Every structure is written in C-alpha cells, then in structure tokens.
Short mmCIF file of C-alpha atoms in Angstrom, two decimals:
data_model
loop_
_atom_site.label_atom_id
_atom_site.label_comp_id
_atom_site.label_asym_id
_atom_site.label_seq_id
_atom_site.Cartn_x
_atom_site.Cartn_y
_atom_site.Cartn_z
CA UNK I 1 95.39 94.17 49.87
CA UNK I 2 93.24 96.92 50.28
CA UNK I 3 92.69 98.24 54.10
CA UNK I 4 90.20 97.92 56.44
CA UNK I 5 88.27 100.37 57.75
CA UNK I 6 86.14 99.18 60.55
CA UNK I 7 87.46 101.22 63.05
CA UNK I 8 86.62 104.05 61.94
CA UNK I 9 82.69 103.08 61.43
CA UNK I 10 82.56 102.13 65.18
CA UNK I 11 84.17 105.94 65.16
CA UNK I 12 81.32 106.82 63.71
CA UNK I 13 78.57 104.66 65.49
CA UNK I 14 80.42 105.96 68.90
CA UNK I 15 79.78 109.55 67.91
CA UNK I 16 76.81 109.19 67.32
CA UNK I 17 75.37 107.63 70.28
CA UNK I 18 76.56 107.67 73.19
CA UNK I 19 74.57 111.01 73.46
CA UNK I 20 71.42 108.79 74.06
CA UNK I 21 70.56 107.15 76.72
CA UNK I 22 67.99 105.18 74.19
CA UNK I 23 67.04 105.48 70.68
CA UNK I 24 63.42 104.72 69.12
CA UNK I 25 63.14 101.40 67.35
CA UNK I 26 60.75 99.31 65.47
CA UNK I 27 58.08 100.15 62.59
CA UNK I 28 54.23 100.78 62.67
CA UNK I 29 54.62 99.70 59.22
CA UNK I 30 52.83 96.57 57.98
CA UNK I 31 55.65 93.72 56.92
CA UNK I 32 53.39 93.57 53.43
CA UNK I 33 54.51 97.17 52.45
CA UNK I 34 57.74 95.99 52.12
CA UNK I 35 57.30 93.24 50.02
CA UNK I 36 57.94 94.37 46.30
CA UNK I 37 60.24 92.40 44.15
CA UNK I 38 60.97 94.11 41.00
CA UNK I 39 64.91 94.40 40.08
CA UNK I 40 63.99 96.41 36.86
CA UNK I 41 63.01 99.10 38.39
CA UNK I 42 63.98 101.65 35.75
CA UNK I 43 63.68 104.89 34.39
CA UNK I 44 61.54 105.94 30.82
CA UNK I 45 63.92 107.62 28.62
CA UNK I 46 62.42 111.18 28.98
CA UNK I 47 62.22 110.66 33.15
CA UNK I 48 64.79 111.65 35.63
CA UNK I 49 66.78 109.15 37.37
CA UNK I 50 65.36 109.06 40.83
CA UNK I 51 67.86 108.64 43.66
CA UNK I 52 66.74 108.30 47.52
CA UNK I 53 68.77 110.20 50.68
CA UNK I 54 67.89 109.11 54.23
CA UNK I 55 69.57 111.25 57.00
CA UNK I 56 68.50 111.86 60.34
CA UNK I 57 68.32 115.39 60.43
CA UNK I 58 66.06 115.77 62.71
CA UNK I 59 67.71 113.00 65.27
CA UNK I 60 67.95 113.70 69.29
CA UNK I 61 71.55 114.18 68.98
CA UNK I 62 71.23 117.26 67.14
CA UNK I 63 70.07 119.55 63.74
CA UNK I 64 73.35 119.04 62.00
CA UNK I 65 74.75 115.84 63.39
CA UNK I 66 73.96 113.82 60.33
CA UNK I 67 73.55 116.73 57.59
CA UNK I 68 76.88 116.55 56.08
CA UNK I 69 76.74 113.86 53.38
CA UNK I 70 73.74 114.51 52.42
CA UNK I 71 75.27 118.14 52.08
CA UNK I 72 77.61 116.44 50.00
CA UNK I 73 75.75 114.47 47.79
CA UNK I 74 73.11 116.53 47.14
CA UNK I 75 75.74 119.41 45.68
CA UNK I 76 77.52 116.56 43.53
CA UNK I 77 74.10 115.90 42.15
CA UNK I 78 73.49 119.96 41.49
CA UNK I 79 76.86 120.17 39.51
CA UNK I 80 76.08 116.76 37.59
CA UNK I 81 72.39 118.28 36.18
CA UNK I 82 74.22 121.68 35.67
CA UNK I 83 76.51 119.44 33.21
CA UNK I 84 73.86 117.62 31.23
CA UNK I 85 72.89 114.49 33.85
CA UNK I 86 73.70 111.11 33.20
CA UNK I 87 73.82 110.55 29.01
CA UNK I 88 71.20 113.62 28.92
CA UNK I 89 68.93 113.08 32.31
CA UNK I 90 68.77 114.56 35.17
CA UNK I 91 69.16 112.89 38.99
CA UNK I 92 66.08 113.67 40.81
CA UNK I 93 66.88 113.83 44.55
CA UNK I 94 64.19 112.16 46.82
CA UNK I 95 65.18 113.42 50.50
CA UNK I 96 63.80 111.49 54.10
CA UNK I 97 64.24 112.64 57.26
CA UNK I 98 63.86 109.73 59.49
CA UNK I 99 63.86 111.81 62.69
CA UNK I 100 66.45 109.59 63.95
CA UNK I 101 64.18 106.65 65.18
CA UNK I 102 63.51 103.30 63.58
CA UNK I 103 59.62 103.91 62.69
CA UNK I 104 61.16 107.13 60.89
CA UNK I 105 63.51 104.95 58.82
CA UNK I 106 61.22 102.67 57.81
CA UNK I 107 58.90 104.79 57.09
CA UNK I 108 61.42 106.34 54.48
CA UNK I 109 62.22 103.13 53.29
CA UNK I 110 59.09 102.82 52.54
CA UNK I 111 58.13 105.89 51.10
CA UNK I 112 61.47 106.03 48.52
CA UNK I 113 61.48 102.39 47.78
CA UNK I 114 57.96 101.38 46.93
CA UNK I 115 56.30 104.35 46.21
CA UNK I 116 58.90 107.07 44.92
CA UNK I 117 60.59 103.79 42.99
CA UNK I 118 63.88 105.28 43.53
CA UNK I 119 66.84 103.43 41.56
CA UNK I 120 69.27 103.20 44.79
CA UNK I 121 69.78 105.07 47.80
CA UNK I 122 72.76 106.97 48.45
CA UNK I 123 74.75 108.16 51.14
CA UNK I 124 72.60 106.96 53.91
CA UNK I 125 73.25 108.26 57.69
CA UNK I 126 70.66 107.09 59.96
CA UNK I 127 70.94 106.78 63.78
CA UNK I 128 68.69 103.97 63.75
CA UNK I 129 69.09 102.15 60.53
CA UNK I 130 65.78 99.79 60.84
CA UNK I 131 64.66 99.77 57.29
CA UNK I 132 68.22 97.52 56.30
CA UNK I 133 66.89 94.20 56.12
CA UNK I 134 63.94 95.75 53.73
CA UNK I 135 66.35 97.99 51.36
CA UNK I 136 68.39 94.57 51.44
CA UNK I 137 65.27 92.48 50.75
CA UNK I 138 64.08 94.88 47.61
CA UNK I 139 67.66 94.74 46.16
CA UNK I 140 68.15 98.18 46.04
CA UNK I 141 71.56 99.28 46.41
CA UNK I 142 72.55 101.50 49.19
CA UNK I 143 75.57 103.11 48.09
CA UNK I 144 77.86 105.42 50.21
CA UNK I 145 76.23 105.24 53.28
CA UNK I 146 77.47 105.99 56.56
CA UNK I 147 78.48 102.52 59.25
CA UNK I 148 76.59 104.15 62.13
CA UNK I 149 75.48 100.99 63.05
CA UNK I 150 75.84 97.26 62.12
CA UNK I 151 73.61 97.06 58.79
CA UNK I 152 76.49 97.60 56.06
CA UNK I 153 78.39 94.56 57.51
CA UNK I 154 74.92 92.28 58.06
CA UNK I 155 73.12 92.73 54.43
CA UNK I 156 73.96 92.54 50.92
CA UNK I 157 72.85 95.20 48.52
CA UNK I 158 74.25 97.76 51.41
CA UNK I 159 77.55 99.15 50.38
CA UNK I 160 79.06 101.40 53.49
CA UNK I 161 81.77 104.35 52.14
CA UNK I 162 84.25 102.03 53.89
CA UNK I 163 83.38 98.75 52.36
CA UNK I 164 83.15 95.46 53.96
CA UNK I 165 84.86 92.24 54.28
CA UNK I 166 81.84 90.46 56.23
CA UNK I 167 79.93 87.57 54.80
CA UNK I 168 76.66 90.08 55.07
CA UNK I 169 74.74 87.22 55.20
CA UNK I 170 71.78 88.61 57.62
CA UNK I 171 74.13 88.52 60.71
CA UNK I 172 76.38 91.61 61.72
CA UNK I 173 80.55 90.55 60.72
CA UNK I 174 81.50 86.98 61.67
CA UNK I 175 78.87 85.17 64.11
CA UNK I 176 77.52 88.60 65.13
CA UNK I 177 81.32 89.88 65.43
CA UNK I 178 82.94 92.89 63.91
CA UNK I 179 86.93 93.48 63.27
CA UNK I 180 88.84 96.53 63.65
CA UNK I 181 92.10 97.44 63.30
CA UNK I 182 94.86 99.09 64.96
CA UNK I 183 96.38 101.85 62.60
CA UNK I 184 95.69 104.43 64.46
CA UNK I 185 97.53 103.41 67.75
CA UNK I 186 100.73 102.02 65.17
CA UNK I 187 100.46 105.57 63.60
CA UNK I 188 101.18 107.88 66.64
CA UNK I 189 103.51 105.25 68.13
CA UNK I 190 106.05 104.75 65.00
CA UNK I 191 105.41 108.38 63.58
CA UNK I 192 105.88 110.36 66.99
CA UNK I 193 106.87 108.45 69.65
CA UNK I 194 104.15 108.28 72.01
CA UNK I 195 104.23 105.55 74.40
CA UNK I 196 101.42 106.51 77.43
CA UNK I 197 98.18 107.32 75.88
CA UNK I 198 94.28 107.68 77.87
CA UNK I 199 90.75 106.90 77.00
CA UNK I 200 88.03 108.96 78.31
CA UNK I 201 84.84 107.55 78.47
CA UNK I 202 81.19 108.61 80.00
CA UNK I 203 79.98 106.19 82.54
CA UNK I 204 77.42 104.97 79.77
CA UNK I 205 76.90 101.96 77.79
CA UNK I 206 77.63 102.89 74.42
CA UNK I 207 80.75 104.81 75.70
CA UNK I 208 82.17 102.46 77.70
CA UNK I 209 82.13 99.60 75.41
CA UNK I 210 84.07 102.04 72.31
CA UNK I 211 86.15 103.24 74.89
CA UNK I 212 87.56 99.75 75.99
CA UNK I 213 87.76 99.11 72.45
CA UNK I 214 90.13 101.21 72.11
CA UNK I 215 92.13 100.43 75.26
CA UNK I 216 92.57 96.83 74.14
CA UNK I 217 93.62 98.35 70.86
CA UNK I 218 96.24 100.96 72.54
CA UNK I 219 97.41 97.25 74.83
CA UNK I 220 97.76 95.47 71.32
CA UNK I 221 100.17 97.98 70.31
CA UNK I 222 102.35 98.19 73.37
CA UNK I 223 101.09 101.41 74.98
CA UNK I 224 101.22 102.58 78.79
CA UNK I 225 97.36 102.96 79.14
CA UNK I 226 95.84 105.41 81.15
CA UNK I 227 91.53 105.26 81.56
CA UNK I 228 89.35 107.84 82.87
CA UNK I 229 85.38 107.58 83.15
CA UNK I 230 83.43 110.46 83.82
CA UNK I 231 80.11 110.94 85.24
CA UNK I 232 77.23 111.52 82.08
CA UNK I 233 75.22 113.64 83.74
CA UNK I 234 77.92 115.80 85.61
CA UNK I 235 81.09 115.04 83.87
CA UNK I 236 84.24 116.71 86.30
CA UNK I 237 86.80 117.08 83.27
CA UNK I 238 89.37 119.04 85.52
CA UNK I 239 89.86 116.22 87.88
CA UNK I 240 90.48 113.96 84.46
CA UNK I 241 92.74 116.29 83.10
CA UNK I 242 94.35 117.13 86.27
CA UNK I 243 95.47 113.29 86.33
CA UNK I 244 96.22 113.16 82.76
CA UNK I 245 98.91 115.76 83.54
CA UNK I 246 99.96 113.90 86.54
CA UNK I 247 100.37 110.69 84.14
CA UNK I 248 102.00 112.38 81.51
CA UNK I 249 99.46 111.16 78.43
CA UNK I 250 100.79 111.80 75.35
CA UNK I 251 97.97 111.26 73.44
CA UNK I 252 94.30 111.27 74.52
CA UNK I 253 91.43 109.46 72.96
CA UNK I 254 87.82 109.65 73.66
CA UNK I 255 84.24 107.85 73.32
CA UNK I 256 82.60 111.46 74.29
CA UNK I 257 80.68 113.79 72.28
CA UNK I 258 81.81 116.80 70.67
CA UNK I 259 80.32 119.18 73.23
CA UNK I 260 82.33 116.62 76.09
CA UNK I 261 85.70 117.10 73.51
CA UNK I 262 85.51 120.96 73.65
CA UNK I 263 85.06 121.03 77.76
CA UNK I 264 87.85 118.49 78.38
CA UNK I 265 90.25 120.81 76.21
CA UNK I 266 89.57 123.69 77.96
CA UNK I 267 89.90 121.88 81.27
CA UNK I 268 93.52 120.53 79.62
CA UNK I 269 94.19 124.02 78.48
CA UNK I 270 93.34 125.44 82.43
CA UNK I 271 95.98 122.55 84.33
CA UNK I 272 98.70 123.58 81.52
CA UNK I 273 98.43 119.86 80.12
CA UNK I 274 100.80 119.33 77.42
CA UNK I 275 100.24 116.76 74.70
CA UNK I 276 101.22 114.74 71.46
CA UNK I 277 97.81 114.91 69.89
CA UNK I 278 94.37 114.96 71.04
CA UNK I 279 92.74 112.50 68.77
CA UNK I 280 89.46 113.24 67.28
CA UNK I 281 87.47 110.65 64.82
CA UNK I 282 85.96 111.61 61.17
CA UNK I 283 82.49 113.16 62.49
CA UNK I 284 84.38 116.01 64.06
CA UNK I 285 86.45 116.75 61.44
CA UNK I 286 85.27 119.93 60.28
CA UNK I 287 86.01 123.80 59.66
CA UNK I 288 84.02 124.71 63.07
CA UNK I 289 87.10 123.30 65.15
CA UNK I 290 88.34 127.35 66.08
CA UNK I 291 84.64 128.11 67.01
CA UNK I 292 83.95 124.99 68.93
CA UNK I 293 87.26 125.29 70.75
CA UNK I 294 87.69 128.94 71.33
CA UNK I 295 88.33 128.13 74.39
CA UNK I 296 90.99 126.13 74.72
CA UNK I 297 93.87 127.53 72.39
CA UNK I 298 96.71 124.66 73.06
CA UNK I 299 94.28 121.71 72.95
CA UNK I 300 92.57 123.14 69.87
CA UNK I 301 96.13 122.97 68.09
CA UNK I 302 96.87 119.71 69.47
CA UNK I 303 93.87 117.90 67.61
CA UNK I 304 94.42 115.26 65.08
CA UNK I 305 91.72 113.76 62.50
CA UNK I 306 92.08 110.18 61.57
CA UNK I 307 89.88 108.40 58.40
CA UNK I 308 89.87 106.79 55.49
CA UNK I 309 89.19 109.73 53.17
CA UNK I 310 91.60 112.72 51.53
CA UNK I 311 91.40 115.83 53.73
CA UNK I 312 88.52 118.52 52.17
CA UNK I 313 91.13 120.80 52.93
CA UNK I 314 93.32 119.81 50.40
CA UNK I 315 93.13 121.66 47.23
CA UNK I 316 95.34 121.14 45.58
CA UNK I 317 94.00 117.83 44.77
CA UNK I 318 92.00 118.27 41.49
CA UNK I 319 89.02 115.82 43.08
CA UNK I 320 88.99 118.01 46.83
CA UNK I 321 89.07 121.72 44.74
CA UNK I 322 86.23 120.35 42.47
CA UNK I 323 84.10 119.29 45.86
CA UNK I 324 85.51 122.58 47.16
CA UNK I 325 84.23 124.66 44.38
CA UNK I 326 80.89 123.53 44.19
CA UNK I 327 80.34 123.49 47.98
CA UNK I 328 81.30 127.13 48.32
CA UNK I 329 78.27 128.64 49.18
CA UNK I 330 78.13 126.16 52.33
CA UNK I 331 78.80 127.97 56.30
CA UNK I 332 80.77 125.40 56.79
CA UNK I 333 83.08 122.19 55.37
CA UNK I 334 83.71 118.63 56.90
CA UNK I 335 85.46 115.11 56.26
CA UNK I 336 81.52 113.61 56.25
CA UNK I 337 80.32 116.36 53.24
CA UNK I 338 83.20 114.98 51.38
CA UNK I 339 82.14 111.09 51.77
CA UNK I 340 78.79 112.01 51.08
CA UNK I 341 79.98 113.79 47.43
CA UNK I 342 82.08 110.84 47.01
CA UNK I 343 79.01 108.56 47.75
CA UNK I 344 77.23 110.78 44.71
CA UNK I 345 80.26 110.03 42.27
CA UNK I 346 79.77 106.19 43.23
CA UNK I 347 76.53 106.31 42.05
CA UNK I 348 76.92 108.29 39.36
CA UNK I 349 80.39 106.17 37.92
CA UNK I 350 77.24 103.02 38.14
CA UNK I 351 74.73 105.03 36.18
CA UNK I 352 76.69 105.68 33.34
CA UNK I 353 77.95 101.93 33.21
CA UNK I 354 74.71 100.94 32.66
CA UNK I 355 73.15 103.81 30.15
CA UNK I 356 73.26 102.01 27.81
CA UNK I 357 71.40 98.62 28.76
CA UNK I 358 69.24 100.68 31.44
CA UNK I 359 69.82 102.19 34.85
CA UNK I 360 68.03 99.91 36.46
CA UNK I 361 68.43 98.52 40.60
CA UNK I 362 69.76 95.36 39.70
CA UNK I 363 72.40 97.00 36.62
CA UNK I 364 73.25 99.52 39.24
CA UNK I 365 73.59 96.57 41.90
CA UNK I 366 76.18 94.46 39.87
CA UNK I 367 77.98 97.49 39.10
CA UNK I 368 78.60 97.62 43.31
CA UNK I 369 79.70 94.21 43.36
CA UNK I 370 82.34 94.58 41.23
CA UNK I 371 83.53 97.73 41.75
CA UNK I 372 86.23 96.65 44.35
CA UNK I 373 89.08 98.90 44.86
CA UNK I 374 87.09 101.59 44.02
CA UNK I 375 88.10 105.17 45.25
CA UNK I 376 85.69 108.00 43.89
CA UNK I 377 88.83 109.80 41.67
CA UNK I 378 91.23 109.36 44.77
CA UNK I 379 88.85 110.91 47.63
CA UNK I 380 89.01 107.76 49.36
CA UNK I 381 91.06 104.98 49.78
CA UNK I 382 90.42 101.29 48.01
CA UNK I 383 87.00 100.46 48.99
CA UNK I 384 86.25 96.62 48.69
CA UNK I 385 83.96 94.34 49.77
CA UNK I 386 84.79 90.38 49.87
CA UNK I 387 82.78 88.81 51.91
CA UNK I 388 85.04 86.22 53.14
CA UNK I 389 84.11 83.59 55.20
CA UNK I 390 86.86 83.67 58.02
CA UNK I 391 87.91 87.28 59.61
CA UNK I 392 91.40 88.21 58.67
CA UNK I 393 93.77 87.99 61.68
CA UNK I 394 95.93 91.25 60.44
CA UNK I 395 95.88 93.42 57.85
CA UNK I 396 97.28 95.99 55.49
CA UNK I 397 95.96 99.26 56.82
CA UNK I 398 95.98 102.90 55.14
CA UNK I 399 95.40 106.09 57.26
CA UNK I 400 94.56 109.70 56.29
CA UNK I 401 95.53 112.08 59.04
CA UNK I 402 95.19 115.76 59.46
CA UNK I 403 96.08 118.07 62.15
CA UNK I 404 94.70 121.29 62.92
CA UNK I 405 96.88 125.00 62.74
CA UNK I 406 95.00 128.14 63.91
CA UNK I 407 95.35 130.18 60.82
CA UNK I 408 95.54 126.74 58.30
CA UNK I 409 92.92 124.78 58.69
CA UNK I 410 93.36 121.13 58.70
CA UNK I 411 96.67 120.39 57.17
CA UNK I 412 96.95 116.71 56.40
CA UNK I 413 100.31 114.95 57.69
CA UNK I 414 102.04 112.46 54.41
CA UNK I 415 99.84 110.87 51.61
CA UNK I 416 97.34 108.62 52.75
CA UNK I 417 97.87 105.60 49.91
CA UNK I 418 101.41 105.74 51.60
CA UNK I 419 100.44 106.21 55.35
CA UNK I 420 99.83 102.03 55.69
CA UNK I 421 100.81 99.50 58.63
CA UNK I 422 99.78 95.62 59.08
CA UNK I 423 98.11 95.68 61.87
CA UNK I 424 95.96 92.88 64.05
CA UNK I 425 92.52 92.72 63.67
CA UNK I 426 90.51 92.91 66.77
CA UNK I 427 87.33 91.62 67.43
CA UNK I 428 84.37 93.84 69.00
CA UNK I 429 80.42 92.86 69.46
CA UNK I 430 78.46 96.16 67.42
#
C-alpha cells in the first residue's frame, strides 16, 4: 500500500501560517470570469506548451517563503527546452504572484486559466489557495502543488506532491476531516529510543491546533509528553528550554516559525540542554540551516528533517545530482526546490503520454488519474490518489529523514522506500 502523507502537508500548512494573525480572502473577481468549459484546450503544433506557476512570493510571511518549487520547476523546465522540449516544443512558463491573499490567487487563476489558456498548472504554493474550486471547475490539472491548505484533499483535478486518499468531492477529507499519520513519532521511538518528547507552540490559533496535533500523535505512540506555549508577541524561550532541561525531552517538536526555531536553539544551546533530535518539518529543510543557526552550535547539530521526498543532498542518486546540476547557479538548495522539479517531471512524464493524440487539459488530466504510484524517477515516494470513501484506520507509512552535520550538510539516515511503519491514522479538522 503506498503511504500516506498527510502529516506532512499540515507540516506544511503549519509553517506557513501561524506567522499571521489573518490572511486576505475572497475575490473582486466576477463568478462569470471563471466560467469557461473547454477540456481541449491545446496547443498548435508550431506553439509552445504553456504551463501556469502560482506562488506567493510576495506573501506576508516573507520574500522567499514560498519561492522554492517554483525554483524548482522552473529550472526542470530550462533543462527540458535546452534538450529539445516535449517531441520538439518548448514549455512556456506563465508565472503569478498571488501576493499571498485570496483576491491575488484568483486573480492568477484567472489570468493563466482563461486568458493565458495554460494546459495545467504546476507546482502550486499559495498561502491562500482561493482560486481551487475554479482550477477544479475548468478541469485543469494542478499538478505538484504544495498542501498548504485544504484544496488538494477537497477538489478533483488538484493533484498535491503528496497525493490524496480523500473522496475530493468539494468537501476537505472525510465530512470536512483530514487523516494523518504517526510515522514520525514510531520513527524516533523504535530507531533511537526516545520516550519523553515536547511540543512548543505560540499562544495562537493556527499553532495551537498543529501543536496538539501532534501531542495526540506523540500520546498515540506511547510517549511521556511534555507541552510548552509561548507568548506570540514576546515569546520567553529560556524559561521553555530551561524546563525542557528540567524534564529531560528527548526530542522537541514545534508549530513555530523558523525565526521562533533558531531563538529556541540558542536558548537550548545557553541552559546546556541536551537532546535526541530537534525535529524540523520539510519547509525548513534547506542549506541555510549553519547561517540560520549560527548561534546555537549543539541544537543546530541536533536537527532532524522528516518528508516524503529523497534528500537534495544526496548525490549520488542519479535523479538528486541531475536536480543538483542544473540548480547550481542557485544561493541556496532545499527539500521544497526538489518537489517543485519533481512537480515539473510530473508534468512533463503527462505531456509526452499524450504527444501524440494532443497535449491537451483533459489528455494531461487522465494521465493524473492514473498515474498512481507514481514517484518522479525515485525523488519521491509512491504518490497515489484513491479517493476512497471511508478513511483508513492505519496505514503503511514511508519516511525520508535527514539529519544535519556541520561540515556535511544534510546526511539522510537509511533508504526511505525501506524506512516504513503501520501506523494509526488520526483525524484533525484543516
């Protein structure tokens, strides 16, 4: 069976924002300009194949937040023209920055649906994903995109990088609830013996919710379980890690931002804490870790990455030194820049099924709906997506995990096809 993934998107949706207090929402846009029809949208012989990229670039939480797959993607698609296209034509990249708010994304929507007539969108990461129900409603397939929020387990024609076992009927998951699992916990347990383990959490909504999340996930696995909930506005990290050395936490977990992650090292670092693994989620997985912790030496070598994709540090993979060779010329590498290549090579594998009938949406569509098990050349592991009509109640789970060595990089810890648990599922409201 292949594994489930879902934790990791409410990773990602976590990361994202419990840096706002409130995000933009709804559309200035009349419903009429989102009322086109045509599946055969398709490309002359002579014309480029025209792809769409949403990110939020631009969002509140930051300039590069959301940058990385479309980093990704957009230097897959470089190297694929370089090599002669798809059966001799080039993909034309149509970029949107949605500024992070829902009139932004539907204004992109918009804009790359109905009037750049883009075949499918690809590795979409939007804060505020309001445009779904309209990509979903034009049939264009979203491929690759990032589960910030709820939309890749509500609509059909939305493929997440994770994939999706929801009915994706217009409703998030199962009666508006999503399952995740507990791999994570399981891993650290069985692998290295850790047995207490704390959450830290902002006194915020968004926080709060992920972080008891993952408290009733730690309690599902048998875990000692230690909580800590910081102010938001004046967050005292050496008080928390004063009593997570008091309560001798073997591993920590967080629904904080990356800025919060770097402070409560150092305030670990300064009360000579001592820990299994500090455990970080896909977002922050990237080559800024000895920057963005240069202050806080025996934390910063105490981080783990968890996901669902093969390290971008790993080269000697033949798929990770191909992304790693084209992306050279990039300041920096991360986890996300690899799903959002991956994302490209989805596409692209689609394309070329359908040269020679016609690269069309709805060609390009089918392709996604039968493409289960699908893993981009071995970047990521089996995506599916089911839609079944009852939630699974456990399930077998697969785990990529990295740890960071000052001098390394991220060195990834066994082979992720083999890293794999059954584990409950757990249900959470998005």
């Amino acid at each position: 069976m292949p594994p489930s993934r879902r934790s990791r998107a409410a990773e990602a949706a976590v990361a994202a924002l419990l840096t706002l207090l409130a995000a933009a929402c709804g559309s200035r846009l009349p419903e009429s300009d989102f009322e086109h029809r045509d599946r055969g949208t398709s490309t002359t012989a002579a014309a480029p194949i025209r792809v769409g990229v949403i990110t939020s670039a631009t969002s509140p939480v930051g300039g590069t937040a959301f940058t990385g797959p479309r980093d990704g993607a957009k230097a897959f698609f470089d190297r694929l023209n370089a090599r002669g296209g798809i059966d001799g034509r080039r993909v034309e990249v149509r970029e949107c920055d949605d500024g992070g708010s829902g009139v932004g994304n539907n204004e992109c929507v918009h804009r790359l649906i109905d009037e750049d007539r883009v075949v499918a969108l690809v590795a979409t990461t939007a804060l505020d994903y309001a445009g779904a129900s309209r990509v979903s409603h034009a049939r264009v397939p979203d491929i690759g995109g990032q589960p910030i929020g709820a939309a890749y387990d509500t609509w059909p024609h939305l493929y997440g990088i994770y994939g999706s076992l929801a009915p994706r009927d217009g409703t998030p998951g199962w009666d508006g609830r999503l399952y995740g699992g507990t791999e994570v916990y399981r891993y650290f347990k069985r692998e290295h013996g850790a047995r207490t383990a704390a959450v830290v959490s902002y006194n915020q909504a968004s926080s709060a919710a992920y972080a008891r999340l993952i408290e009733r996930g730690l309690k599902a696995e048998g875990y000692r379980v230690v909580t800590e909930q910081v102010d938001f506005a004046l967050p005292n990290f050496r008080a928390v890690a004063a009593d997570l050395k008091e309560q001798g936490a073997d591993l920590v977990f967080d629904a904080i931002d990356s800025h919060g992650n770097a402070r409560l090292c150092a305030a670990l670092d300064d009360v000579g804490a001592h820990l299994t693994a500090k455990v970080t989620n896909v977002q922050n997985w990237t080559s800024t870790v000895a920057e963005d912790y240069k202050d806080a030496p025996r934390c910063r070598n105490a981080l783990w990455a968890t996901g669902s994709s093969r390290n971008f540090e790993d080269t000697h993979q033949e798929a990770v030194r191909e992304f790693r060779e084209a992306t050279e010329g990039l300041d920096t590498h991360s986890q996300w820049q690899l799903e959002g290549w991956a994302a490209a090579k989805w596409f692209t594998d689609a394309a070329r099924a359908c040269a020679e009938k016609g690269i069309t949406r709805a060609c390009v569509d089918g392709f996604m709906q039968r493409s289960s098990g699908y893993t981009a050349g071995g970047l990521l592991l089996p995506v599916s997506y089911e839609r079944l009509t009852e939630p699974p109640r456990t399930r077998r789970t697969c785990l990529s995990v990295a740890r960071w060595r000052d001098g390394e990089g991220w060195v990834s810890q066994g082979d992720m096809d083999r890293t794999c648990f059954r584990v409950p599922q757990l249900p959470y409201e998005p």
